[in-house]
Amino acid sequence: MQGAAESTNGNNDLPDTADQAPAKPRFRPRPWEHLATPYDVEVWIDEHNRSMQDNISASEAGVGICFTLAEGGEIYMQTSADGAVILDVTADAAWVAPLISAATGCETPASSLWILPDDKLIQLIFGMSSLVASTLLVVGHDFGLRRRTQMR
């Protein structure tokens, strides 16, 4: 299943100590397969949502997906309870901002944090599809929470 998690028994949030071997990553990167149509994107979103429901508990925070871009950088994405699509674009992926703007019709924000309406999700993923190398489910990412709090 494209974008699905492969769970391991480890927890990557545990500190490393001399008495303990480094924790195994909880989720593994999944190679990306180019999505050729908006329908392919809808299927991918449905599979991704099921994978999250199966592998992440409702009490966990900072849940989303990391898109690793083939040309460098990462985009962390989550959808909020109010329907927004939140993107946290790393500095190494800043080069993709014009594509995000073109795909979604949204202006580039002053920071690396993008907040898009939910109706832009399919366009966003379809537009980025040829740039993605792999995906990874994430837990505990702040998704710009401190920056969003400061913006209010």
JSON list of C-alpha atoms in Angstrom, two decimals, residues 2-136:
[
{"chain": "A", "resi": 2, "resn": "GLN", "atom": "CA", "xyz": [1.53, 3.34, -1.06]},
{"chain": "A", "resi": 3, "resn": "GLY", "atom": "CA", "xyz": [2.35, 5.54, 1.93]},
{"chain": "A", "resi": 4, "resn": "ALA", "atom": "CA", "xyz": [1.43, 2.95, 4.53]},
{"chain": "A", "resi": 5, "resn": "ALA", "atom": "CA", "xyz": [3.41, 2.54, 7.70]},
{"chain": "A", "resi": 6, "resn": "GLU", "atom": "CA", "xyz": [5.48, -0.42, 8.59]},
{"chain": "A", "resi": 7, "resn": "SER", "atom": "CA", "xyz": [5.34, -0.52, 12.36]},
{"chain": "A", "resi": 8, "resn": "THR", "atom": "CA", "xyz": [8.19, -1.89, 14.40]},
{"chain": "A", "resi": 9, "resn": "ASN", "atom": "CA", "xyz": [8.21, -2.78, 18.06]},
{"chain": "A", "resi": 10, "resn": "GLY", "atom": "CA", "xyz": [10.50, 0.14, 18.98]},
{"chain": "A", "resi": 11, "resn": "ASN", "atom": "CA", "xyz": [9.56, 3.65, 19.99]},
{"chain": "A", "resi": 12, "resn": "ASN", "atom": "CA", "xyz": [11.70, 6.41, 18.50]},
{"chain": "A", "resi": 13, "resn": "ASP", "atom": "CA", "xyz": [10.78, 8.81, 21.32]},
{"chain": "A", "resi": 14, "resn": "LEU", "atom": "CA", "xyz": [12.81, 6.92, 23.95]},
{"chain": "A", "resi": 15, "resn": "PRO", "atom": "CA", "xyz": [16.16, 8.44, 24.97]},
{"chain": "A", "resi": 16, "resn": "ASP", "atom": "CA", "xyz": [19.33, 6.53, 24.20]},
{"chain": "A", "resi": 17, "resn": "THR", "atom": "CA", "xyz": [21.28, 5.42, 27.25]},
{"chain": "A", "resi": 18, "resn": "ALA", "atom": "CA", "xyz": [24.36, 3.30, 27.77]},
{"chain": "A", "resi": 19, "resn": "ASP", "atom": "CA", "xyz": [22.14, 0.50, 29.13]},
{"chain": "A", "resi": 20, "resn": "GLN", "atom": "CA", "xyz": [19.75, 0.59, 26.21]},
{"chain": "A", "resi": 21, "resn": "ALA", "atom": "CA", "xyz": [20.29, -0.01, 22.51]},
{"chain": "A", "resi": 22, "resn": "PRO", "atom": "CA", "xyz": [19.11, 2.80, 20.23]},
{"chain": "A", "resi": 23, "resn": "ALA", "atom": "CA", "xyz": [15.38, 2.52, 19.63]},
{"chain": "A", "resi": 24, "resn": "LYS", "atom": "CA", "xyz": [14.22, 1.24, 16.27]},
{"chain": "A", "resi": 25, "resn": "PRO", "atom": "CA", "xyz": [12.24, 3.74, 14.24]},
{"chain": "A", "resi": 26, "resn": "ARG", "atom": "CA", "xyz": [8.52, 3.34, 14.74]},
{"chain": "A", "resi": 27, "resn": "PHE", "atom": "CA", "xyz": [7.73, 3.92, 11.07]},
{"chain": "A", "resi": 28, "resn": "ARG", "atom": "CA", "xyz": [9.80, 3.30, 7.97]},
{"chain": "A", "resi": 29, "resn": "PRO", "atom": "CA", "xyz": [10.01, 5.45, 4.84]},
{"chain": "A", "resi": 30, "resn": "ARG", "atom": "CA", "xyz": [7.94, 4.17, 1.95]},
{"chain": "A", "resi": 31, "resn": "PRO", "atom": "CA", "xyz": [9.12, 4.70, -1.63]},
{"chain": "A", "resi": 32, "resn": "TRP", "atom": "CA", "xyz": [6.79, 7.01, -3.53]},
{"chain": "A", "resi": 33, "resn": "GLU", "atom": "CA", "xyz": [4.96, 5.96, -6.64]},
{"chain": "A", "resi": 34, "resn": "HIS", "atom": "CA", "xyz": [3.98, 8.81, -8.97]},
{"chain": "A", "resi": 35, "resn": "LEU", "atom": "CA", "xyz": [0.25, 9.56, -8.82]},
{"chain": "A", "resi": 36, "resn": "ALA", "atom": "CA", "xyz": [-0.92, 10.15, -12.39]},
{"chain": "A", "resi": 37, "resn": "THR", "atom": "CA", "xyz": [-4.53, 11.28, -11.86]},
{"chain": "A", "resi": 38, "resn": "PRO", "atom": "CA", "xyz": [-6.62, 13.06, -9.23]},
{"chain": "A", "resi": 39, "resn": "TYR", "atom": "CA", "xyz": [-8.35, 9.71, -8.65]},
{"chain": "A", "resi": 40, "resn": "ASP", "atom": "CA", "xyz": [-4.95, 8.16, -7.80]},
{"chain": "A", "resi": 41, "resn": "VAL", "atom": "CA", "xyz": [-4.49, 10.95, -5.24]},
{"chain": "A", "resi": 42, "resn": "GLU", "atom": "CA", "xyz": [-7.91, 10.26, -3.70]},
{"chain": "A", "resi": 43, "resn": "VAL", "atom": "CA", "xyz": [-7.06, 6.56, -3.37]},
{"chain": "A", "resi": 44, "resn": "TRP", "atom": "CA", "xyz": [-3.68, 7.42, -1.82]},
{"chain": "A", "resi": 45, "resn": "ILE", "atom": "CA", "xyz": [-5.36, 9.78, 0.70]},
{"chain": "A", "resi": 46, "resn": "ASP", "atom": "CA", "xyz": [-7.87, 7.07, 1.66]},
{"chain": "A", "resi": 47, "resn": "GLU", "atom": "CA", "xyz": [-5.11, 4.46, 2.12]},
{"chain": "A", "resi": 48, "resn": "HIS", "atom": "CA", "xyz": [-2.99, 6.93, 4.11]},
{"chain": "A", "resi": 49, "resn": "ASN", "atom": "CA", "xyz": [-5.90, 7.78, 6.41]},
{"chain": "A", "resi": 50, "resn": "ARG", "atom": "CA", "xyz": [-6.55, 4.07, 7.06]},
{"chain": "A", "resi": 51, "resn": "SER", "atom": "CA", "xyz": [-2.88, 3.50, 7.79]},
{"chain": "A", "resi": 52, "resn": "MET", "atom": "CA", "xyz": [-2.87, 6.35, 10.30]},
{"chain": "A", "resi": 53, "resn": "GLN", "atom": "CA", "xyz": [-5.98, 5.00, 12.01]},
{"chain": "A", "resi": 54, "resn": "ASP", "atom": "CA", "xyz": [-4.41, 1.53, 12.21]},
{"chain": "A", "resi": 55, "resn": "ASN", "atom": "CA", "xyz": [-0.98, 2.63, 13.46]},
{"chain": "A", "resi": 56, "resn": "ILE", "atom": "CA", "xyz": [-1.44, 5.81, 15.50]},
{"chain": "A", "resi": 57, "resn": "SER", "atom": "CA", "xyz": [-3.57, 6.19, 18.61]},
{"chain": "A", "resi": 58, "resn": "ALA", "atom": "CA", "xyz": [-6.07, 9.03, 18.92]},
{"chain": "A", "resi": 59, "resn": "SER", "atom": "CA", "xyz": [-4.19, 10.41, 21.94]},
{"chain": "A", "resi": 60, "resn": "GLU", "atom": "CA", "xyz": [-0.98, 11.05, 20.00]},
{"chain": "A", "resi": 61, "resn": "ALA", "atom": "CA", "xyz": [-0.18, 14.60, 18.88]},
{"chain": "A", "resi": 62, "resn": "GLY", "atom": "CA", "xyz": [1.81, 16.01, 15.99]},
{"chain": "A", "resi": 63, "resn": "VAL", "atom": "CA", "xyz": [0.53, 13.33, 13.65]},
{"chain": "A", "resi": 64, "resn": "GLY", "atom": "CA", "xyz": [1.00, 13.62, 9.92]},
{"chain": "A", "resi": 65, "resn": "ILE", "atom": "CA", "xyz": [3.20, 12.64, 7.03]},
{"chain": "A", "resi": 66, "resn": "CYS", "atom": "CA", "xyz": [6.64, 13.66, 5.90]},
{"chain": "A", "resi": 67, "resn": "PHE", "atom": "CA", "xyz": [7.24, 13.92, 2.17]},
{"chain": "A", "resi": 68, "resn": "THR", "atom": "CA", "xyz": [10.95, 13.58, 1.41]},
{"chain": "A", "resi": 69, "resn": "LEU", "atom": "CA", "xyz": [11.65, 15.36, -1.85]},
{"chain": "A", "resi": 70, "resn": "ALA", "atom": "CA", "xyz": [13.95, 13.77, -4.42]},
{"chain": "A", "resi": 71, "resn": "GLU", "atom": "CA", "xyz": [15.85, 17.03, -4.96]},
{"chain": "A", "resi": 72, "resn": "GLY", "atom": "CA", "xyz": [16.25, 17.72, -1.24]},
{"chain": "A", "resi": 73, "resn": "GLY", "atom": "CA", "xyz": [14.25, 18.75, 1.78]},
{"chain": "A", "resi": 74, "resn": "GLU", "atom": "CA", "xyz": [11.09, 17.62, 3.51]},
{"chain": "A", "resi": 75, "resn": "ILE", "atom": "CA", "xyz": [7.52, 18.79, 3.72]},
{"chain": "A", "resi": 76, "resn": "TYR", "atom": "CA", "xyz": [5.60, 17.78, 6.85]},
{"chain": "A", "resi": 77, "resn": "MET", "atom": "CA", "xyz": [1.85, 17.76, 6.34]},
{"chain": "A", "resi": 78, "resn": "GLN", "atom": "CA", "xyz": [-1.15, 17.31, 8.59]},
{"chain": "A", "resi": 79, "resn": "THR", "atom": "CA", "xyz": [-4.82, 18.14, 8.37]},
{"chain": "A", "resi": 80, "resn": "SER", "atom": "CA", "xyz": [-6.40, 19.94, 11.29]},
{"chain": "A", "resi": 81, "resn": "ALA", "atom": "CA", "xyz": [-9.74, 19.30, 12.96]},
{"chain": "A", "resi": 82, "resn": "ASP", "atom": "CA", "xyz": [-11.13, 22.44, 11.32]},
{"chain": "A", "resi": 83, "resn": "GLY", "atom": "CA", "xyz": [-10.18, 21.18, 7.86]},
{"chain": "A", "resi": 84, "resn": "ALA", "atom": "CA", "xyz": [-7.00, 23.13, 7.18]},
{"chain": "A", "resi": 85, "resn": "VAL", "atom": "CA", "xyz": [-4.00, 21.54, 5.49]},
{"chain": "A", "resi": 86, "resn": "ILE", "atom": "CA", "xyz": [-0.88, 22.50, 7.43]},
{"chain": "A", "resi": 87, "resn": "LEU", "atom": "CA", "xyz": [2.52, 22.28, 5.74]},
{"chain": "A", "resi": 88, "resn": "ASP", "atom": "CA", "xyz": [5.81, 22.73, 7.55]},
{"chain": "A", "resi": 89, "resn": "VAL", "atom": "CA", "xyz": [8.41, 23.13, 4.79]},
{"chain": "A", "resi": 90, "resn": "THR", "atom": "CA", "xyz": [12.05, 22.62, 5.83]},
{"chain": "A", "resi": 91, "resn": "ALA", "atom": "CA", "xyz": [14.68, 25.15, 4.73]},
{"chain": "A", "resi": 92, "resn": "ASP", "atom": "CA", "xyz": [16.15, 22.58, 2.32]},
{"chain": "A", "resi": 93, "resn": "ALA", "atom": "CA", "xyz": [12.75, 22.34, 0.59]},
{"chain": "A", "resi": 94, "resn": "ALA", "atom": "CA", "xyz": [12.12, 26.09, 0.30]},
{"chain": "A", "resi": 95, "resn": "TRP", "atom": "CA", "xyz": [12.73, 25.75, -3.45]},
{"chain": "A", "resi": 96, "resn": "VAL", "atom": "CA", "xyz": [9.33, 24.05, -3.80]},
{"chain": "A", "resi": 97, "resn": "ALA", "atom": "CA", "xyz": [7.33, 27.12, -2.64]},
{"chain": "A", "resi": 98, "resn": "PRO", "atom": "CA", "xyz": [6.54, 28.33, -6.18]},
{"chain": "A", "resi": 99, "resn": "LEU", "atom": "CA", "xyz": [5.16, 24.89, -7.06]},
{"chain": "A", "resi": 100, "resn": "ILE", "atom": "CA", "xyz": [2.97, 24.80, -3.94]},
{"chain": "A", "resi": 101, "resn": "SER", "atom": "CA", "xyz": [1.63, 28.25, -4.86]},
{"chain": "A", "resi": 102, "resn": "ALA", "atom": "CA", "xyz": [1.01, 27.24, -8.47]},
{"chain": "A", "resi": 103, "resn": "ALA", "atom": "CA", "xyz": [-0.66, 23.93, -7.54]},
{"chain": "A", "resi": 104, "resn": "THR", "atom": "CA", "xyz": [-2.95, 25.42, -4.90]},
{"chain": "A", "resi": 105, "resn": "GLY", "atom": "CA", "xyz": [-3.43, 29.02, -6.01]},
{"chain": "A", "resi": 106, "resn": "CYS", "atom": "CA", "xyz": [-2.35, 30.17, -2.54]},
{"chain": "A", "resi": 107, "resn": "GLU", "atom": "CA", "xyz": [0.22, 32.87, -1.83]},
{"chain": "A", "resi": 108, "resn": "THR", "atom": "CA", "xyz": [3.60, 31.96, -0.39]},
{"chain": "A", "resi": 109, "resn": "PRO", "atom": "CA", "xyz": [3.62, 32.74, 3.35]},
{"chain": "A", "resi": 110, "resn": "ALA", "atom": "CA", "xyz": [6.33, 34.80, 5.03]},
{"chain": "A", "resi": 111, "resn": "SER", "atom": "CA", "xyz": [7.44, 31.75, 7.04]},
{"chain": "A", "resi": 112, "resn": "SER", "atom": "CA", "xyz": [7.95, 28.06, 6.29]},
{"chain": "A", "resi": 113, "resn": "LEU", "atom": "CA", "xyz": [4.48, 27.30, 7.64]},
{"chain": "A", "resi": 114, "resn": "TRP", "atom": "CA", "xyz": [1.66, 27.06, 5.11]},
{"chain": "A", "resi": 115, "resn": "ILE", "atom": "CA", "xyz": [-2.01, 26.86, 6.13]},
{"chain": "A", "resi": 116, "resn": "LEU", "atom": "CA", "xyz": [-4.17, 25.89, 3.17]},
{"chain": "A", "resi": 117, "resn": "PRO", "atom": "CA", "xyz": [-7.91, 25.27, 2.85]},
{"chain": "A", "resi": 118, "resn": "ASP", "atom": "CA", "xyz": [-8.85, 21.57, 2.79]},
{"chain": "A", "resi": 119, "resn": "ASP", "atom": "CA", "xyz": [-10.13, 21.80, -0.77]},
{"chain": "A", "resi": 120, "resn": "LYS", "atom": "CA", "xyz": [-6.50, 22.26, -1.91]},
{"chain": "A", "resi": 121, "resn": "LEU", "atom": "CA", "xyz": [-5.27, 18.87, -0.66]},
{"chain": "A", "resi": 122, "resn": "ILE", "atom": "CA", "xyz": [-5.78, 16.92, -3.89]},
{"chain": "A", "resi": 123, "resn": "GLN", "atom": "CA", "xyz": [-4.26, 19.69, -6.00]},
{"chain": "A", "resi": 124, "resn": "LEU", "atom": "CA", "xyz": [-1.28, 19.91, -3.64]},
{"chain": "A", "resi": 125, "resn": "ILE", "atom": "CA", "xyz": [-0.46, 16.20, -3.64]},
{"chain": "A", "resi": 126, "resn": "PHE", "atom": "CA", "xyz": [-1.07, 15.90, -7.39]},
{"chain": "A", "resi": 127, "resn": "GLY", "atom": "CA", "xyz": [1.24, 18.87, -8.02]},
{"chain": "A", "resi": 128, "resn": "MET", "atom": "CA", "xyz": [4.01, 17.52, -5.77]},
{"chain": "A", "resi": 129, "resn": "SER", "atom": "CA", "xyz": [3.76, 13.90, -6.92]},
{"chain": "A", "resi": 130, "resn": "SER", "atom": "CA", "xyz": [6.63, 13.99, -9.40]},
{"chain": "A", "resi": 131, "resn": "LEU", "atom": "CA", "xyz": [8.95, 15.55, -6.80]},
{"chain": "A", "resi": 132, "resn": "VAL", "atom": "CA", "xyz": [8.48, 13.09, -3.93]},
{"chain": "A", "resi": 133, "resn": "ALA", "atom": "CA", "xyz": [11.02, 10.32, -3.24]},
{"chain": "A", "resi": 134, "resn": "SER", "atom": "CA", "xyz": [9.39, 8.78, -0.16]},
{"chain": "A", "resi": 135, "resn": "THR", "atom": "CA", "xyz": [6.85, 9.29, 2.61]},
{"chain": "A", "resi": 136, "resn": "LEU", "atom": "CA", "xyz": [6.95, 8.60, 6.31]}
]
